[in-house]
Every structure is written in structure tokens, then in C-alpha cells.
């Protein structure tokens, strides 16, 4: 569905500048995701850290003609543009989605809750649009379902989701997520649900609410005008709130205990195959049952929520019994892996539908550009048949074709008969089609894949795992999993302390604190950080070779590396006269002038740097009498910003720096950036942010500043774990009491024990001092102490009493076992543990 620009202006109550007639089909809030410029309406949103107005020139150049703005730019520069001026572009986005929603008289399900929203939404989608799981009854009773892509459930994500409703839509499924009181009313007006689903009430975002009740009441606001709500009646807080809210519609509570509900769960049984469960229920007086291919508690509860909702929406008990066993797990990550022959594999195991294809292509596109702007690796898409009910194959694959074109797909490999039948429609430079995966992997198309960015997107039943298995580099069982989305979230957490124009240096020295500098740099570059900082020139060279174009600062330039600095556009730190003179000589020899350098002052660390009192006059004098170098920034480093204990000393350091750096600045007419805060400094002394900050450990998810003040510590709990070091159990054995484990018999068992061997040793970075029960890892969530001396490549752990088997996953540190637990045991700092993970441990990157 499209709207004329005039209509849009009326709907959002905007004042229009410009007179080009355009139509609006796509809404854009992030300039990087631009796809169909002519039909795009860009909303210049202002957030704490960014301002969409900045991107108007670039977007105009790329063909966008319609903008919603708060401030109208100089119209002469944009002769063909329309600017719709409103007091708040975000509110206008929400308004427009709201008016769009008004056009539809169909069931709309609003889903909220602390956990399980996305799973419930996806499963409802699978159940209602049964074609998606390929059932026989799908033909006769499947619905065209429009739903939020992935977990677009925020104040921006919800309007973008609702905008996807189109003429064919028969049901809408939308998630609503809130993190603060007061947000739900806005989302309710946009979604206007006719049915409400409350999944569960966990502890997420609790910090911003006074009580669970307050949070629950806020969530229930979404359902105010719905005809029915589905909710877990066994949760006392939920049922109390439903009663208190005076809700007037039909209450479909589900319960495993009480008979006095619409949906009574009679029994949940694990089936003998040990991978499925059978759920028997009574809904409105009728007893029936279904089977799901899962046994975990969350899946069981989510399936019950889905069953109650689907029955209310008109699915029959037979439909449920037929479709429930076909539910597919909801994986929500995009995995980036190095493949053989220079391939980069991007595996999107998310549901195979057209919207998620576009999101995945967007991601791949950005990675391609990030790795090499001039010569990006060609993008190859391996795509199976897409199941989407209600739409003609022709229109579906026409959309695929458009997406491929807009996202620069160079090669399409289609797997399945349906996509092959539409081959003529798909306009991609190179195309190949195969009946199934087996035929593909035996073809020369497969064996000739090389030096490409490959996106794999296949419906589950096509078994794309086989392709990944064959293309992946063989992985040592020990891996470091790196969550790139967490890096971005952490970056944003620290940005929220800064003024919008404060610049950010991200420290990616020591291979990005062990997480892997290249992928981290791509992610940071994509998120527009101002500088990346490495320790030595070679680290910078590796980044440049990987296509990183961002500014790079080198903290420890060696005397031998100057030519490399110039060749690869790396900006050195300068900390002494000796270094400065050598650098000037080298620059002159190469005929270089105006090379940017970063001047370090020593204010108390007594490591490297000029003396801010004694050296400044001479420094100014020497800098002024040469043209080879130009001071770009001046900085110093706090010795104890992570602790209140050193507040006085920090103040002294700051005063010294302030004086020295001002003197330097006053000698030059260009602006010299001043910076001092590291991660802890950003949180502890945001008032000392000056022009720039240097973010290190916090980016990697370790809380840098342990404040005494408890209101701050709730804020701090928002950092996300980035790196998780994992391995698997190789072998298990019973060992008798009195026997020893490992070299030199250092652990003697005092009971009959079960001992597991894991393929990680001190050569991988597992500190040998953790052995002999000094430290532990987690096996299926339980503590398993290291026993015996840790060997070079293997360690032994005590798993007595833990339910586990060979092949099970073991967490060394990460999501469940914070790296600080290890560093505390080792009496060191988390930096040492993180950077100690050796190179032979394969890094695997993913994006939620
Ligand atoms: C490593 C480093 C940082 C980052 O410190 P974190 O404590 O990791 O935030 C900042 N500045 C300099 C000079 C550094 O060497």
C-alpha cells in the first residue's frame, strides 16, 4: 500500500515544504538501511546520541525525496525534496502507523510479556499460516499473517512493523516491549490489538518499575480495548492485576492447577522419544491434546499460550494437533563464520520469510561494505523456497528479485522446485537452481565458491546445515563466541553518558581485548565511532587490509614502524621528544606534511607522556617550528577512575591535564581534541568527557566502575556479555576415591567421582592456576571444579552428580559465568583473562 505525500502530510498534521509529487511505500529511520529511495519517507529522529537530520544530504544524494523533519534545511539545496515539518518526527512516525492501522478491520494480536514474546509470535505465525510448515490442512485453512520482523517491539520498531500491514493481510501479530513506565499507551494506539496475549512476567527491565504489579499493570494497558486476553492464570500477580484492571473482554486464562479457567492444562507428559512432550487440555469444555517437538519448560508454556490464542482465533483442535508437532525452533541470530576458500558465511537460521530475508541482506550488505568499500566481496545468496501463504509466487519472487538488486546480490543459488519455477523473474547477474541441497553440494557451482560473502537462508526442511558443515573451516571444539549486538548495546550504553558531539575512541588493542579486532572494528565502524585505537602499527595494518576505513590511532608506535604508519594512514601517539624528532625526520624523508598525531601527557601514571608542566613550552616550540606533524588531539590517562578511593588523585590529574592541554591548544589556531576518560571515567566522571572519550573494557561487557552509589549500580547492570568461552566434554570416566587425576598426582579424589576431560588447556589461555579445584567451569548450569593440574591442551573437571554426557557444552566464562569470577580467583583483572584467550581458539561471531 502506498500513500501520496499530500495524504501523509495530512495524516501526521505536518507543514509541507516542497511541491514534488511523490508516493510513500517505505518508512526509513536508519539511513544505512535505505532500499527503495524514490518511495522512501525518511524520519529524521533525534536520539540521545544521534540526530537523523545529519543524514539528509547523503540520502538526498542517493535519491530520497521525502523527509519528516523537525528543522527544515535550506530548501535551495534540495530542489526536488518534500520536507514535512512536525514538532516530533518520532511522534509523527507513530501517528502515521496508527492511521495506517486504522485501515484494517482484521484480528490483530498484541503480544507482550517479559519473556517469550518473540517465540510466541513466531509460533503463532507458524500455526496460523500453516503453509509455512507445509501441512496438508494448510491449503484449506491458512491465513496471510503479517507480523513484526524479528523482535521489532520498541517505540520505533512497532510503527515500522505495523506499517507492513498490506492488502492481503488477514491477521496481524505484533510484539510490544516496554522498558519504562508510560511507554505502553503509545504502542497500544499504534497496534490497536483486538486480542491481547501476555506471555510471562519475568524480571527483565524490573529496575525501572517500582514493583512487579506496576510493571504488570503497565503491560495490561496494551489490552484495554481488546475483545479477549490470553494470560497465565497461575501467576498470582498476573491474575490479580487482570482482576484489578476491571478488564471487560473475554478472559482466557490458562492454568495447570485451577479448573476455573477457559484453558485448563490437564497434563504435560514427556514422550518416550525424550525429545517431545504431549499436552492435554480442556478448552471451553472440549478435551484434546497435541504434541510439540520440545521438552523444555519455556517451550511448553509458550506452546500453551499459542494454543489458547490460536483456538480463540478459530483454529480447530484438529488443526492444532496436526500443526503443533511441526513447530520449528525460533533461532534469532545471524552467525558470521569464516569458511574455506576465503568465504565468509553468514548463516541466518531465522524463519525463512520475505521480511527477514531483507533484514539479513541488509546486514550482509553492511558487512560487505565495511570490509572493503572499494572492492567489496561479491554477495552470494543461497535461498530455498520461501513459504508464504496468500501471495502469488510471481509477486513473492518479484520481491526477492527487487531485494537482490537493491542489496547488490551478485549470485543467487536457489534450492527447491518452487524458486526454480520462478527463475525467469529473478534478475541477478548470476543464477543457479537446484532441486535440493544434495544436488547443489555435488555441483561445480558448489566447489567453485570462493572469496564471496555467502548468506544462507533456508527453510528448515531443506537442511542447509549440510552446506554450512561442508564450507565451514574445521573448528577446534573450543570456541570464543562473540555477540556483536552486545558490543553495540554496550557502546550505546556509554554513549548515553555523553553529549551528542563528544567523540568516541574505541580501544581495540590486543585483538579487541581478545574478542577479535577485525569483526569488532567492522561493527564499530558501522556504528560510526570516531576513532579506533590499537597498540602497535601491525594491528592497524591488519585492520586496513581487512578494509577498515575509520580513523585509527596507534598507542605504541615503534621507531621501526614509521613508514608503515604513513603507508596505511595510521595516526601515532607521541609521548616523548625522542619519538617526536624521529617521526618528524621520517615524515620529512617521505615528503609528508601535516600528519595527525596524538600528544600524550603524563599526569600521574608515570608510564609514558610529556610532563604537562615542565615540557609544555618546549613541546609547543618544537611543534610550531615544523610542518611534518600536526597535533590532532592531546590526552592523558586516569590511574584510578574505577574507584572512589582515588577521587582526589583523579582531580589532581585532571587539573594538571587541563592546564597543560589548554596551553597547547592556545598555541594553535586549529581545534585540538582533548580527552581523558576511559570506560570507568565515562561513568564516574562524565563531566570530564571534554571532546572525546576512550572506551575499552566496558565495550566488552565488563563493568568498569564499581560505584558505592546504588542508583548507579542498577544502571550498570545493563552491560551485556560479549565473549563466551566454550568447549565440549570429550570423554567421561568413573574414578575411585583415593585415585589421583592429572600430572604429578596433585588432586587425590576423596570420593568416587565422575571426571570429564575437556579440550582446553593453558595453551588456549586457561590459566593453570585454576587447577586443583581453585576454579570451576559450568556444565549444564552447574559448577564443575577443575581437578588435577591443567594440561597444555586438555583439562579435567569433576562432574560428579551433574546430569551431563560426552559432547555436552561447557562454559569456561561468559554469559552464565562472568569473567570476573575467574579474574577474582586468579587475583588479577578481567582484562588479563580476556586477552589471554589464545589465537588458536576460533572466534565465532553472531548477532541477536
Ligand atoms: C586501554 C586504554 C584505554 C581503555 O581503558 P579501559 O579501562 O579498558 O576503558 C584508554 N586509554 C588508554 C590510553 C588505554 O591504553
mmCIF file of C-alpha atoms in Angstrom, residues 612-843:
data_model
loop_
_atom_site.group_PDB
_atom_site.id
_atom_site.type_symbol
_atom_site.label_atom_id
_atom_site.label_comp_id
_atom_site.label_asym_id
_atom_site.label_seq_id
_atom_site.Cartn_x
_atom_site.Cartn_y
_atom_site.Cartn_z
ATOM 1 C CA UNK A 612 52.349 18.838 31.494
ATOM 2 C CA UNK A 613 54.268 21.484 33.412
ATOM 3 C CA UNK A 614 57.939 21.132 32.581
ATOM 4 C CA UNK A 615 57.699 20.049 28.941
ATOM 5 C CA UNK A 616 54.838 22.094 27.522
ATOM 6 C CA UNK A 617 56.752 25.198 26.445
ATOM 7 C CA UNK A 618 59.380 23.220 24.624
ATOM 8 C CA UNK A 619 56.705 20.954 23.102
ATOM 9 C CA UNK A 620 54.817 23.938 21.740
ATOM 10 C CA UNK A 621 58.002 25.475 20.438
ATOM 11 C CA UNK A 622 59.125 22.363 18.620
ATOM 12 C CA UNK A 623 55.695 21.659 17.165
ATOM 13 C CA UNK A 624 55.436 25.203 15.907
ATOM 14 C CA UNK A 625 58.774 25.022 14.123
ATOM 15 C CA UNK A 626 57.961 22.122 11.876
ATOM 16 C CA UNK A 627 55.222 21.201 9.404
ATOM 17 C CA UNK A 628 55.542 17.420 9.278
ATOM 18 C CA UNK A 629 53.219 16.721 12.225
ATOM 19 C CA UNK A 630 50.066 18.337 13.422
ATOM 20 C CA UNK A 631 48.617 17.722 16.876
ATOM 21 C CA UNK A 632 45.142 16.288 16.349
ATOM 22 C CA UNK A 633 44.463 15.525 19.975
ATOM 23 C CA UNK A 634 46.015 15.756 23.396
ATOM 24 C CA UNK A 635 45.238 13.293 26.137
ATOM 25 C CA UNK A 636 46.125 11.716 29.433
ATOM 26 C CA UNK A 637 45.047 8.648 31.357
ATOM 27 C CA UNK A 638 43.494 8.292 34.810
ATOM 28 C CA UNK A 639 45.245 5.808 37.083
ATOM 29 C CA UNK A 640 42.221 5.073 39.261
ATOM 30 C CA UNK A 641 38.984 6.181 37.623
ATOM 31 C CA UNK A 642 37.430 2.830 38.555
ATOM 32 C CA UNK A 643 37.420 3.557 42.269
ATOM 33 C CA UNK A 644 36.110 6.340 44.501
ATOM 34 C CA UNK A 645 39.178 5.799 46.647
ATOM 35 C CA UNK A 646 41.296 7.781 44.184
ATOM 36 C CA UNK A 647 38.896 10.642 43.581
ATOM 37 C CA UNK A 648 41.317 13.222 44.979
ATOM 38 C CA UNK A 649 44.167 11.929 42.904
ATOM 39 C CA UNK A 650 41.951 11.891 39.801
ATOM 40 C CA UNK A 651 41.061 15.510 40.453
ATOM 41 C CA UNK A 652 44.743 16.397 40.649
ATOM 42 C CA UNK A 653 45.413 14.559 37.400
ATOM 43 C CA UNK A 654 42.572 16.365 35.718
ATOM 44 C CA UNK A 655 43.782 19.766 36.901
ATOM 45 C CA UNK A 656 47.285 19.076 35.595
ATOM 46 C CA UNK A 657 45.915 17.924 32.276
ATOM 47 C CA UNK A 658 43.542 20.834 31.993
ATOM 48 C CA UNK A 659 46.329 23.331 32.432
ATOM 49 C CA UNK A 660 48.831 21.621 30.131
ATOM 50 C CA UNK A 661 46.355 20.884 27.358
ATOM 51 C CA UNK A 662 44.956 24.420 27.381
ATOM 52 C CA UNK A 663 48.457 25.790 26.960
ATOM 53 C CA UNK A 664 48.998 23.545 23.987
ATOM 54 C CA UNK A 665 45.656 24.498 22.463
ATOM 55 C CA UNK A 666 46.282 28.210 22.878
ATOM 56 C CA UNK A 667 49.402 27.947 20.737
ATOM 57 C CA UNK A 668 47.465 26.675 17.716
ATOM 58 C CA UNK A 669 44.520 28.051 15.805
ATOM 59 C CA UNK A 670 43.020 24.664 14.849
ATOM 60 C CA UNK A 671 40.988 22.711 17.368
ATOM 61 C CA UNK A 672 42.943 20.073 19.299
ATOM 62 C CA UNK A 673 40.681 17.380 20.780
ATOM 63 C CA UNK A 674 41.164 16.903 24.494
ATOM 64 C CA UNK A 675 40.414 13.562 26.127
ATOM 65 C CA UNK A 676 40.987 11.710 29.350
ATOM 66 C CA UNK A 677 38.072 9.423 30.285
ATOM 67 C CA UNK A 678 38.394 5.673 29.798
ATOM 68 C CA UNK A 679 35.427 3.298 30.355
ATOM 69 C CA UNK A 680 35.309 3.811 34.094
ATOM 70 C CA UNK A 681 35.925 7.518 33.634
ATOM 71 C CA UNK A 682 32.888 7.875 31.369
ATOM 72 C CA UNK A 683 30.635 6.537 34.108
ATOM 73 C CA UNK A 684 32.476 8.026 37.033
ATOM 74 C CA UNK A 685 33.364 11.460 35.667
ATOM 75 C CA UNK A 686 31.085 12.196 32.738
ATOM 76 C CA UNK A 687 31.718 15.888 33.471
ATOM 77 C CA UNK A 688 35.317 15.330 32.431
ATOM 78 C CA UNK A 689 34.420 13.992 28.982
ATOM 79 C CA UNK A 690 35.784 17.077 27.189
ATOM 80 C CA UNK A 691 35.908 16.456 23.394
ATOM 81 C CA UNK A 692 36.384 12.722 23.316
ATOM 82 C CA UNK A 693 36.431 9.552 25.454
ATOM 83 C CA UNK A 694 38.299 6.293 25.133
ATOM 84 C CA UNK A 695 36.145 3.245 25.632
ATOM 85 C CA UNK A 696 37.796 -0.098 26.354
ATOM 86 C CA UNK A 697 36.763 -2.790 28.791
ATOM 87 C CA UNK A 698 33.161 -1.602 29.074
ATOM 88 C CA UNK A 699 32.623 -2.201 25.386
ATOM 89 C CA UNK A 700 33.407 -5.844 26.032
ATOM 90 C CA UNK A 701 30.767 -6.117 28.716
ATOM 91 C CA UNK A 702 32.798 -5.833 31.888
ATOM 92 C CA UNK A 703 31.500 -3.275 34.346
ATOM 93 C CA UNK A 704 34.441 -0.901 34.792
ATOM 94 C CA UNK A 705 33.340 1.163 37.749
ATOM 95 C CA UNK A 706 32.111 -0.325 40.996
ATOM 96 C CA UNK A 707 30.264 2.615 42.430
ATOM 97 C CA UNK A 708 29.249 2.866 46.048
ATOM 98 C CA UNK A 709 26.093 4.568 44.931
ATOM 99 C CA UNK A 710 23.352 2.025 44.403
ATOM 100 C CA UNK A 711 21.280 4.058 41.966
ATOM 101 C CA UNK A 712 24.263 3.909 39.659
ATOM 102 C CA UNK A 713 24.723 0.195 40.036
ATOM 103 C CA UNK A 714 21.250 -0.539 38.649
ATOM 104 C CA UNK A 715 22.178 1.479 35.619
ATOM 105 C CA UNK A 716 25.308 -0.549 35.322
ATOM 106 C CA UNK A 717 23.556 -3.866 35.198
ATOM 107 C CA UNK A 718 22.689 -3.032 31.614
ATOM 108 C CA UNK A 719 26.077 -4.035 30.175
ATOM 109 C CA UNK A 720 25.814 -7.141 28.003
ATOM 110 C CA UNK A 721 28.209 -10.045 27.912
ATOM 111 C CA UNK A 722 30.208 -10.022 24.706
ATOM 112 C CA UNK A 723 32.543 -13.012 24.843
ATOM 113 C CA UNK A 724 31.720 -16.513 25.972
ATOM 114 C CA UNK A 725 34.489 -19.114 26.024
ATOM 115 C CA UNK A 726 33.035 -22.556 25.473
ATOM 116 C CA UNK A 727 34.172 -26.069 24.951
ATOM 117 C CA UNK A 728 32.655 -29.552 24.994
ATOM 118 C CA UNK A 729 33.102 -32.697 27.034
ATOM 119 C CA UNK A 730 35.433 -35.081 25.195
ATOM 120 C CA UNK A 731 35.309 -38.071 27.494
ATOM 121 C CA UNK A 732 33.866 -39.076 30.856
ATOM 122 C CA UNK A 733 35.010 -41.746 33.267
ATOM 123 C CA UNK A 734 34.407 -43.013 36.799
ATOM 124 C CA UNK A 735 37.400 -42.683 39.077
ATOM 125 C CA UNK A 736 37.546 -44.283 42.514
ATOM 126 C CA UNK A 737 38.127 -42.475 45.775
ATOM 127 C CA UNK A 738 41.833 -42.365 46.579
ATOM 128 C CA UNK A 739 42.888 -42.239 42.927
ATOM 129 C CA UNK A 740 44.592 -39.183 41.531
ATOM 130 C CA UNK A 741 43.873 -37.094 38.459
ATOM 131 C CA UNK A 742 46.425 -35.489 36.143
ATOM 132 C CA UNK A 743 50.172 -34.855 36.105
ATOM 133 C CA UNK A 744 52.093 -35.194 39.355
ATOM 134 C CA UNK A 745 49.070 -36.579 41.222
ATOM 135 C CA UNK A 746 48.162 -33.187 42.642
ATOM 136 C CA UNK A 747 44.457 -33.975 43.135
ATOM 137 C CA UNK A 748 43.608 -37.083 45.121
ATOM 138 C CA UNK A 749 39.874 -37.821 45.000
ATOM 139 C CA UNK A 750 38.160 -38.117 48.363
ATOM 140 C CA UNK A 751 35.065 -39.817 46.927
ATOM 141 C CA UNK A 752 34.142 -41.954 43.924
ATOM 142 C CA UNK A 753 33.861 -39.376 41.177
ATOM 143 C CA UNK A 754 32.894 -38.769 37.599
ATOM 144 C CA UNK A 755 35.681 -36.951 35.789
ATOM 145 C CA UNK A 756 35.282 -35.291 32.394
ATOM 146 C CA UNK A 757 38.062 -34.208 30.047
ATOM 147 C CA UNK A 758 37.644 -31.005 28.052
ATOM 148 C CA UNK A 759 39.813 -29.868 25.118
ATOM 149 C CA UNK A 760 41.125 -26.639 26.566
ATOM 150 C CA UNK A 761 44.433 -26.102 28.309
ATOM 151 C CA UNK A 762 46.838 -23.410 29.327
ATOM 152 C CA UNK A 763 47.915 -23.022 25.710
ATOM 153 C CA UNK A 764 44.392 -21.851 24.957
ATOM 154 C CA UNK A 765 44.525 -19.319 27.745
ATOM 155 C CA UNK A 766 43.014 -21.390 30.549
ATOM 156 C CA UNK A 767 45.163 -20.257 33.450
ATOM 157 C CA UNK A 768 46.999 -23.155 35.033
ATOM 158 C CA UNK A 769 46.406 -21.746 38.498
ATOM 159 C CA UNK A 770 42.714 -22.623 38.186
ATOM 160 C CA UNK A 771 43.607 -26.322 38.506
ATOM 161 C CA UNK A 772 43.303 -28.485 41.589
ATOM 162 C CA UNK A 773 39.900 -27.094 42.496
ATOM 163 C CA UNK A 774 40.942 -23.455 42.562
ATOM 164 C CA UNK A 775 38.456 -22.607 39.854
ATOM 165 C CA UNK A 776 35.455 -24.051 38.095
ATOM 166 C CA UNK A 777 33.528 -24.006 34.842
ATOM 167 C CA UNK A 778 29.824 -24.585 34.211
ATOM 168 C CA UNK A 779 28.356 -27.793 32.853
ATOM 169 C CA UNK A 780 24.650 -27.530 32.167
ATOM 170 C CA UNK A 781 24.498 -24.613 34.541
ATOM 171 C CA UNK A 782 26.294 -26.390 37.402
ATOM 172 C CA UNK A 783 29.704 -25.706 38.847
ATOM 173 C CA UNK A 784 32.328 -28.249 37.842
ATOM 174 C CA UNK A 785 35.705 -27.659 39.549
ATOM 175 C CA UNK A 786 38.948 -28.221 37.681
ATOM 176 C CA UNK A 787 40.722 -31.229 39.127
ATOM 177 C CA UNK A 788 44.384 -32.081 38.741
ATOM 178 C CA UNK A 789 46.895 -29.817 37.062
ATOM 179 C CA UNK A 790 45.589 -28.180 33.919
ATOM 180 C CA UNK A 791 47.499 -29.589 30.942
ATOM 181 C CA UNK A 792 48.660 -27.785 27.830
ATOM 182 C CA UNK A 793 45.660 -28.736 25.673
ATOM 183 C CA UNK A 794 43.262 -30.537 27.995
ATOM 184 C CA UNK A 795 41.783 -30.039 31.430
ATOM 185 C CA UNK A 796 39.852 -32.375 33.707
ATOM 186 C CA UNK A 797 36.772 -31.380 35.643
ATOM 187 C CA UNK A 798 34.739 -33.023 38.384
ATOM 188 C CA UNK A 799 31.180 -33.573 37.149
ATOM 189 C CA UNK A 800 30.050 -35.932 39.909
ATOM 190 C CA UNK A 801 26.309 -35.528 40.381
ATOM 191 C CA UNK A 802 25.891 -33.289 37.341
ATOM 192 C CA UNK A 803 23.468 -34.500 34.682
ATOM 193 C CA UNK A 804 25.723 -34.476 31.609
ATOM 194 C CA UNK A 805 27.224 -36.594 28.877
ATOM 195 C CA UNK A 806 30.055 -36.611 26.364
ATOM 196 C CA UNK A 807 29.553 -33.885 23.786
ATOM 197 C CA UNK A 808 27.799 -31.534 26.198
ATOM 198 C CA UNK A 809 28.753 -27.907 26.170
ATOM 199 C CA UNK A 810 30.964 -26.413 28.892
ATOM 200 C CA UNK A 811 31.196 -22.712 29.664
ATOM 201 C CA UNK A 812 34.618 -21.515 30.788
ATOM 202 C CA UNK A 813 33.452 -17.925 31.184
ATOM 203 C CA UNK A 814 30.807 -15.707 29.645
ATOM 204 C CA UNK A 815 27.085 -15.322 29.809
ATOM 205 C CA UNK A 816 26.489 -17.531 32.863
ATOM 206 C CA UNK A 817 29.895 -17.409 34.490
ATOM 207 C CA UNK A 818 31.175 -13.833 34.439
ATOM 208 C CA UNK A 819 34.815 -13.439 33.536
ATOM 209 C CA UNK A 820 35.260 -11.502 36.773
ATOM 210 C CA UNK A 821 34.681 -14.697 38.760
ATOM 211 C CA UNK A 822 37.787 -16.133 37.128
ATOM 212 C CA UNK A 823 39.835 -12.976 37.492
ATOM 213 C CA UNK A 824 38.918 -12.741 41.177
ATOM 214 C CA UNK A 825 40.015 -16.323 41.795
ATOM 215 C CA UNK A 826 43.236 -15.611 39.944
ATOM 216 C CA UNK A 827 43.742 -12.351 41.825
ATOM 217 C CA UNK A 828 44.031 -10.477 38.580
ATOM 218 C CA UNK A 829 41.810 -8.247 36.449
ATOM 219 C CA UNK A 830 39.320 -9.324 33.778
ATOM 220 C CA UNK A 831 41.489 -7.671 31.110
ATOM 221 C CA UNK A 832 44.156 -10.318 31.615
ATOM 222 C CA UNK A 833 41.725 -13.218 31.348
ATOM 223 C CA UNK A 834 40.047 -11.815 28.231
ATOM 224 C CA UNK A 835 43.242 -11.004 26.391
ATOM 225 C CA UNK A 836 44.754 -14.339 27.411
ATOM 226 C CA UNK A 837 42.480 -16.419 25.172
ATOM 227 C CA UNK A 838 44.977 -17.613 22.604
ATOM 228 C CA UNK A 839 44.802 -17.267 18.862
ATOM 229 C CA UNK A 840 44.147 -20.888 18.189
ATOM 230 C CA UNK A 841 40.735 -20.571 19.829
ATOM 231 C CA UNK A 842 38.343 -19.923 16.981
ATOM 232 C CA UNK A 843 36.174 -16.845 17.295
#
